[in-house]
XYZ file of N, CA and C in Angstrom:
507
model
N 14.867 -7.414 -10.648
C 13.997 -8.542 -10.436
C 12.765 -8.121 -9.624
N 12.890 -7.028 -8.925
C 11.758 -6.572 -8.031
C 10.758 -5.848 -8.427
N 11.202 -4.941 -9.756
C 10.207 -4.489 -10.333
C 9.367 -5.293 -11.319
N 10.116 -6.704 -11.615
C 9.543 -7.391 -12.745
C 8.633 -8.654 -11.624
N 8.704 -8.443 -10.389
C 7.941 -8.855 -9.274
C 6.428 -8.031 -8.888
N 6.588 -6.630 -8.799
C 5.853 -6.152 -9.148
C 4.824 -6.055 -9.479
N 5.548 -5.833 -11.038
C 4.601 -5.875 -12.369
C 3.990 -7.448 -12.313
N 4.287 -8.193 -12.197
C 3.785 -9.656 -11.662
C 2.507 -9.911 -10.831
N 2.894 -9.132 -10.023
C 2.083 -9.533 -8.395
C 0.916 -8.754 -8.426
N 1.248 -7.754 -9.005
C -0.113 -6.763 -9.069
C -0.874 -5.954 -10.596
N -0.630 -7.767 -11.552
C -1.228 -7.849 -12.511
C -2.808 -7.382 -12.680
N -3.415 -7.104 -13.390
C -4.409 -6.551 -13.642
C -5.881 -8.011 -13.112
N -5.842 -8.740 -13.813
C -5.943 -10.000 -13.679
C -5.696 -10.770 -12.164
N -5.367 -10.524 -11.779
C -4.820 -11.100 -10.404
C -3.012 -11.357 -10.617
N -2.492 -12.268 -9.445
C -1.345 -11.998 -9.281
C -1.019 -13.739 -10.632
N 0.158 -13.280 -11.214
C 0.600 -14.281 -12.209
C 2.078 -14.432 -11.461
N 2.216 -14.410 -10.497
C 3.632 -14.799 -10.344
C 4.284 -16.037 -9.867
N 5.127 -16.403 -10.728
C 5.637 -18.072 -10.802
C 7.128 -17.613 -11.030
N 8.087 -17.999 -10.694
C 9.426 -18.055 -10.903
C 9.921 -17.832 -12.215
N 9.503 -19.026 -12.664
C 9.794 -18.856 -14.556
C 9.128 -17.526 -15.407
N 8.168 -17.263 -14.873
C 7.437 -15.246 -15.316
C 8.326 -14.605 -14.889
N 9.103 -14.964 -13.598
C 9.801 -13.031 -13.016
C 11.267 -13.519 -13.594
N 11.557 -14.911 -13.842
C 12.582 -14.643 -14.537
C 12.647 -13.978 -16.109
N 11.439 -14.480 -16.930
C 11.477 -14.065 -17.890
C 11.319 -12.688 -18.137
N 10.734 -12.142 -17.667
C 10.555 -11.127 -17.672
C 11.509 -9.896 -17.103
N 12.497 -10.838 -16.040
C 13.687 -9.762 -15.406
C 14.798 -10.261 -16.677
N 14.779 -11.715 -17.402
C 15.305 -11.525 -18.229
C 16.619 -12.178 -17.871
N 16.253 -13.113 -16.816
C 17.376 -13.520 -15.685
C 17.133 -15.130 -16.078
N 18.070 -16.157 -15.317
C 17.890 -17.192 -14.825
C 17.683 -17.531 -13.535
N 17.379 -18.881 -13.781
C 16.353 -19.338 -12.382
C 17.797 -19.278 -11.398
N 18.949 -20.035 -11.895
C 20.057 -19.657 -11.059
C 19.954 -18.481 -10.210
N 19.764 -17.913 -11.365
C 20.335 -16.189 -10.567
C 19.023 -15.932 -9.518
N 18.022 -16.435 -9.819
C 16.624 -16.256 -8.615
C 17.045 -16.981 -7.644
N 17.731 -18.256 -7.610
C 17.441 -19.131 -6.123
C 19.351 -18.910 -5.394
N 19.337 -18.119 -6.616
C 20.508 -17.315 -5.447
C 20.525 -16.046 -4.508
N 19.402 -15.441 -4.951
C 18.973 -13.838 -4.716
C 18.091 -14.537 -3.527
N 16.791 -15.311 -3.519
C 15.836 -15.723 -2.988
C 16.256 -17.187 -2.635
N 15.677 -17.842 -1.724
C 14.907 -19.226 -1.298
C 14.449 -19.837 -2.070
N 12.831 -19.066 -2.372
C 11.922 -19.070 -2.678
C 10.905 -18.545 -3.342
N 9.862 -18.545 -3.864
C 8.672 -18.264 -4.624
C 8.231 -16.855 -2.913
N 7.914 -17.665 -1.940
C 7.630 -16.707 -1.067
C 8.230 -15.509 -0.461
N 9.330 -16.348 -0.474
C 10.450 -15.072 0.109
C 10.897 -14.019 -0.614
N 10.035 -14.271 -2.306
C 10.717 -13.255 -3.164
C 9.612 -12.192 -3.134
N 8.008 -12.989 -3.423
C 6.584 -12.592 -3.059
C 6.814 -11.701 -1.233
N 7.385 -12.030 -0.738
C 7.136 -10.802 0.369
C 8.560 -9.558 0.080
N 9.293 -10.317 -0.380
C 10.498 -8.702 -0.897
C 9.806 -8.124 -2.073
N 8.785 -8.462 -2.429
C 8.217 -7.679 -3.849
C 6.980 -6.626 -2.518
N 6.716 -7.281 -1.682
C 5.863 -6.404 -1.263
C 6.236 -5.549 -0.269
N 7.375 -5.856 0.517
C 8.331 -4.740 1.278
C 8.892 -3.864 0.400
N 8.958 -3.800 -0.898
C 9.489 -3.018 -1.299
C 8.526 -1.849 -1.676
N 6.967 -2.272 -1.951
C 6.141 -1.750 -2.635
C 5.795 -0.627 -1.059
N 5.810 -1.506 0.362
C 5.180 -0.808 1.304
C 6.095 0.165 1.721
N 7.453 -0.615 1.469
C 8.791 0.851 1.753
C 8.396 2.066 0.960
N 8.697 1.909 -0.181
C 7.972 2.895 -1.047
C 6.868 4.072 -0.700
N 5.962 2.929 -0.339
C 4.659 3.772 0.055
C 4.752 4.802 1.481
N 5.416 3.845 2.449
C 6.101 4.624 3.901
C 6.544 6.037 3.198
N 7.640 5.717 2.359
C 8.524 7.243 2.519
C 7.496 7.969 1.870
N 6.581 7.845 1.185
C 6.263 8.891 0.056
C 5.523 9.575 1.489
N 4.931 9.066 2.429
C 3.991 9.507 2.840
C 4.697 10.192 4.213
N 5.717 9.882 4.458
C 6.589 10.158 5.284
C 7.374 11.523 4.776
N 7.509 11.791 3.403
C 7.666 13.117 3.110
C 6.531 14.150 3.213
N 5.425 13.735 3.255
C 4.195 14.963 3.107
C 3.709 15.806 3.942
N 3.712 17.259 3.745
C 3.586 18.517 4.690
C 1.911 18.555 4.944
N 1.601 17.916 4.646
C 0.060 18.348 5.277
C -0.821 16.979 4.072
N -1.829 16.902 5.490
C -2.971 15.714 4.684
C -3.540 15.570 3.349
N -3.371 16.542 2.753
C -3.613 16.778 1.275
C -2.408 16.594 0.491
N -1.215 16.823 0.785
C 0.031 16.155 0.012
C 0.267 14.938 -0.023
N -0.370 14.399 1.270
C -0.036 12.902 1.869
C -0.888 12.553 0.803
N -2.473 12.510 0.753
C -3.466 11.972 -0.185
C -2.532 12.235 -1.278
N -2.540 12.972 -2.449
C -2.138 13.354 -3.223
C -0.559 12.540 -3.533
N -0.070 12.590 -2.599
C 1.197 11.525 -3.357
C 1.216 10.115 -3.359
N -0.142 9.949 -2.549
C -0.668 8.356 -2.508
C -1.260 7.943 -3.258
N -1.984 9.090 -4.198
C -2.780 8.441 -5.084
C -2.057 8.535 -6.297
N -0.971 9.363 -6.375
C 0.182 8.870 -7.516
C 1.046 8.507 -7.136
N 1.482 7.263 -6.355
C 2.260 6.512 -6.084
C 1.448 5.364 -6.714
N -0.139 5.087 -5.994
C -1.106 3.742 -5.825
C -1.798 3.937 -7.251
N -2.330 5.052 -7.373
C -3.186 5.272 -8.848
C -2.881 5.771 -9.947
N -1.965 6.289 -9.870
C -1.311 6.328 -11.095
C -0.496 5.009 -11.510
N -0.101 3.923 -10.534
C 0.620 3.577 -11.340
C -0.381 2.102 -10.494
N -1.168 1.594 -10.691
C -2.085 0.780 -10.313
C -1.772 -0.454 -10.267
N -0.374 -1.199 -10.918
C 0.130 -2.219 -10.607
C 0.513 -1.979 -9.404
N 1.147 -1.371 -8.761
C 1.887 -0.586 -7.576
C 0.628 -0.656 -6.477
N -0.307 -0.501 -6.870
C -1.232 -0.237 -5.891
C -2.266 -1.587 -5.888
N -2.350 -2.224 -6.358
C -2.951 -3.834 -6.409
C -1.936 -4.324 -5.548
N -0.561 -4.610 -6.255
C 0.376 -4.823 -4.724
C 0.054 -4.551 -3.483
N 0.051 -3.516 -3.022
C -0.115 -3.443 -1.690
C -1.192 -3.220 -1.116
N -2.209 -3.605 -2.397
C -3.874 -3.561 -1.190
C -4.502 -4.256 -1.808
N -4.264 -5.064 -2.846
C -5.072 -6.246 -3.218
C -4.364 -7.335 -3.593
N -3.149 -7.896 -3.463
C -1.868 -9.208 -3.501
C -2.433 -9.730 -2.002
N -2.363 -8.694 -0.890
C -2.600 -9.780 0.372
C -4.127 -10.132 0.217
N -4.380 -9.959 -0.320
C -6.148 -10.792 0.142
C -5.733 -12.622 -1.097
N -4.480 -12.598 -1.915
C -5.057 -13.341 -2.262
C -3.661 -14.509 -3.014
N -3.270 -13.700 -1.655
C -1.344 -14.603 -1.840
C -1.181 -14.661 0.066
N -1.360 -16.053 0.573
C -1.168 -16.569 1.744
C -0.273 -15.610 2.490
N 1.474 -15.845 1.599
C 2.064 -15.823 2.327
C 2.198 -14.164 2.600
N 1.373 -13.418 2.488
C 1.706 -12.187 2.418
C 0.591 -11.605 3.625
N 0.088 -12.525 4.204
C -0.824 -12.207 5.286
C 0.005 -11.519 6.476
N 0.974 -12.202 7.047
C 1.949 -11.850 8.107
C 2.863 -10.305 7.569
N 3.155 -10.291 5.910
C 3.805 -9.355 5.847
C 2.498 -7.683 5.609
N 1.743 -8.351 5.476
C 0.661 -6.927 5.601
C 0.334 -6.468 6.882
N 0.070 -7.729 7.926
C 0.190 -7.438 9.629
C 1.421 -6.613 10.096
N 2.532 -7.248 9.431
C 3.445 -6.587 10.025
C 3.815 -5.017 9.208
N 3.145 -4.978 8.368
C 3.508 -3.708 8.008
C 2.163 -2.359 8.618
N 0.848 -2.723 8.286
C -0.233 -1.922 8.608
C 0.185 -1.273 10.169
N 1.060 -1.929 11.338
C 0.948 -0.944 12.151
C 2.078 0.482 11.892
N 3.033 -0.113 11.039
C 3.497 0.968 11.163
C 2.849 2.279 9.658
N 1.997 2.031 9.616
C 0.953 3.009 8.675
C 0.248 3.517 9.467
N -0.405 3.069 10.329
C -1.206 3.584 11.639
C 0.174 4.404 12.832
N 1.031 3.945 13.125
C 1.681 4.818 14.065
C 2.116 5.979 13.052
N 2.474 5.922 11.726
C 2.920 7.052 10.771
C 1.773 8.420 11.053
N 0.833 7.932 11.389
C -0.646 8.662 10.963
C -0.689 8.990 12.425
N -0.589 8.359 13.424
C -0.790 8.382 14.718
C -0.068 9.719 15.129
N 1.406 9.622 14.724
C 2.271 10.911 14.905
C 1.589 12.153 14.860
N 0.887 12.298 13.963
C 0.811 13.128 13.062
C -0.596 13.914 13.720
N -1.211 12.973 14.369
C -2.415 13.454 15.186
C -2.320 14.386 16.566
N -1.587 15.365 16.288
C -0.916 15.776 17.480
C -2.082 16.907 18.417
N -3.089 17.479 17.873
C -4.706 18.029 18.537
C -5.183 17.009 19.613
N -5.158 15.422 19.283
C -5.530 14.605 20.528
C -4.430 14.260 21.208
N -4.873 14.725 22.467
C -3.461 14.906 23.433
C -3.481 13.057 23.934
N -5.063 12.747 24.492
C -4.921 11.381 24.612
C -4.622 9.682 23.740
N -3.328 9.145 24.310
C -2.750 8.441 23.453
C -3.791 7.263 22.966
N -4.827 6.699 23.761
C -5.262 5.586 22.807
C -6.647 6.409 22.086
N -7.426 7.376 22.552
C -7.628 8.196 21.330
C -7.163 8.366 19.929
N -6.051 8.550 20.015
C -4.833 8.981 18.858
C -4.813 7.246 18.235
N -4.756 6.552 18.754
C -4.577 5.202 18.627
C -5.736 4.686 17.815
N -7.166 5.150 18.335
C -8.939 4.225 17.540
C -8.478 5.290 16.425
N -8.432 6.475 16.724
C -8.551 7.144 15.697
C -7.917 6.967 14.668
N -6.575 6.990 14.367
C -5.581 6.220 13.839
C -5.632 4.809 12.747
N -6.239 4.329 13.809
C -6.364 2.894 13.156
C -8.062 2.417 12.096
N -8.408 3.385 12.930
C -9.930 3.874 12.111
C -9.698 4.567 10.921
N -8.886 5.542 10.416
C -8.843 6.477 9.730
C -8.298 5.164 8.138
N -6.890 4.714 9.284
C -6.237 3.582 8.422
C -7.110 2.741 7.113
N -7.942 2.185 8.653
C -9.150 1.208 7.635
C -10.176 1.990 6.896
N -10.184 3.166 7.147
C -11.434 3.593 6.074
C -10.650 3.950 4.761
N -9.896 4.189 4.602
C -8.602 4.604 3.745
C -7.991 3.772 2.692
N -7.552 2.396 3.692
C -7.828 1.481 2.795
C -8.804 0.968 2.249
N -10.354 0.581 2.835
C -11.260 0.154 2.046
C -11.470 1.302 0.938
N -11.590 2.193 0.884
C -11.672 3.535 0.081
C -10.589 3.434 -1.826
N -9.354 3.142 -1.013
C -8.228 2.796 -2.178
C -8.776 1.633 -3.026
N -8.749 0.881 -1.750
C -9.437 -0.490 -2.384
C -10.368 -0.546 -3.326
N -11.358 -0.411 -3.054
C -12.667 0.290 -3.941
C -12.173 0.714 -5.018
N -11.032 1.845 -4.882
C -10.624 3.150 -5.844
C -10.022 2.539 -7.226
N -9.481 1.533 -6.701
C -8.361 1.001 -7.589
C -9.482 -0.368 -8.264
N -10.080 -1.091 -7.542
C -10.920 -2.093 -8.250
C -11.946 -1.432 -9.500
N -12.373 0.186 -9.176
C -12.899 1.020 -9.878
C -14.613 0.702 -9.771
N -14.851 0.432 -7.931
C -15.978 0.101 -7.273
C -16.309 1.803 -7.435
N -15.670 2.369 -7.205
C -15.944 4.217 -7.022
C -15.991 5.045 -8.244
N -17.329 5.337 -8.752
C -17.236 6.467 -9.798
C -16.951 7.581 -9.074
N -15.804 8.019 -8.354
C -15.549 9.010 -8.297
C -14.308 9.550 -9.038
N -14.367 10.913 -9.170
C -13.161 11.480 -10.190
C -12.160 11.454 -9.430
N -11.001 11.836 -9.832
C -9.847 11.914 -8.988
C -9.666 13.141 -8.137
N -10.230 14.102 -8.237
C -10.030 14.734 -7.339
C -11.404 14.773 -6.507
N -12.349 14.521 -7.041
C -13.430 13.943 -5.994
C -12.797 12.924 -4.499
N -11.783 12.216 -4.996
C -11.706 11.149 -4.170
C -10.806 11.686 -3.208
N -9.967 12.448 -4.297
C -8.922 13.576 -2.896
C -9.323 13.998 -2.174
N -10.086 14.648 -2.534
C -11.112 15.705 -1.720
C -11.534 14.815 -0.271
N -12.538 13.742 -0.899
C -13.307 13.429 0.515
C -12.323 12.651 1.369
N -11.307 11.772 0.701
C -9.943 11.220 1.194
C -9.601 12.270 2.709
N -9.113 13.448 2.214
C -8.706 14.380 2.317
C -9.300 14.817 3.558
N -10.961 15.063 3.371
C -11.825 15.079 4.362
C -11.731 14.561 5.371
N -11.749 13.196 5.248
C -11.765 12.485 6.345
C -10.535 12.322 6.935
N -9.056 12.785 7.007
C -8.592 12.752 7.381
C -8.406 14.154 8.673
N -9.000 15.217 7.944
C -9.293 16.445 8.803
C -9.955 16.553 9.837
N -11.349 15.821 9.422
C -12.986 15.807 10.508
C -12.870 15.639 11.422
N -12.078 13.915 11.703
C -12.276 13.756 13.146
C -11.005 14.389 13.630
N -9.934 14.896 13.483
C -8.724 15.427 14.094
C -9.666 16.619 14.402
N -10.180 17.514 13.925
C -10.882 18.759 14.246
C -11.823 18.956 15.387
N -12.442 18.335 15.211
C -12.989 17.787 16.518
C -12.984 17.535 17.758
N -11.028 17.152 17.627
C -10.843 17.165 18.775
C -9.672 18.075 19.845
């Protein structure tokens, strides 16, 4: 039901998801939904914890800033329903405001770790949370297809900017 949530939520088109779609499409009854779920919302934020779990580990496996890019952009861009989910569903499904708050810090402390050249912690912290937001507006862009850039163009400067300011310091 979660993948047919998904494929729902991070329709090309915007999000089409209504109960009677993710059933049809999981192929289920509504029974079997308001036994699993509540709700329309409560199913809309397990479609998107699942998408941000996802996204955590991939990035949580990667040996260096260029694997990290690189498995993000085939996690998010290769598979672009996947990636409308989790960076373009919250701008335009309410209830998913609180679950993007509550998830973005732990994307920023993931990244924060990882900044280990700045010895000072709220350094590590602007930086962090800076890197975050340029990253996402960047995907964002990437995936709306605001960016003629190629794919490995985008790695690349992705990539970049994750190096520059750590170097620096």
């Amino acid at each position: 039901m979660i993948a047919a949530g998904v494929k729902l939520l991070g329709h090309r088109e915007g999000p089409a998801l209504t109960v009677r779609a993710v059933c049809r499409e999981a192929g289920l009854t509504e029974r079997y939904f308001y036994e699993s779920f509540a709700d329309r919302d409560e199913f809309v934020r397990a479609v998107y914890d699942d998408v941000c779990a996802r996204a955590m580990s991939t990035l949580m496996t990667a040996d260096t800033p260029r694997d990290a890019v690189e498995r993000f952009v085939a996690l998010m861009v290769d598979d672009p329903v996947r990636g409308r989910v989790l960076l373009l569903a919250p701008e335009v499904e309410p209830v998913l405001t609180r679950s993007g708050a509550k998830w973005m810090p732990n994307f920023i402390d993931l990244l924060q770790r990882k900044l280990t050249r700045i010895t000072d912690p709220a350094l590590q912290a602007m930086v962090a949370t800076g890197l975050i937001g340029a990253l996402t507006a960047l995907f964002t862009a990437y995936l709306d297809g605001r960016l003629a850039a190629t794919r490995e163009q985008f790695i690349d400067y992705c990539v970049g900017i994750l190096l520059n300011p750590v170097a620096s310091y």
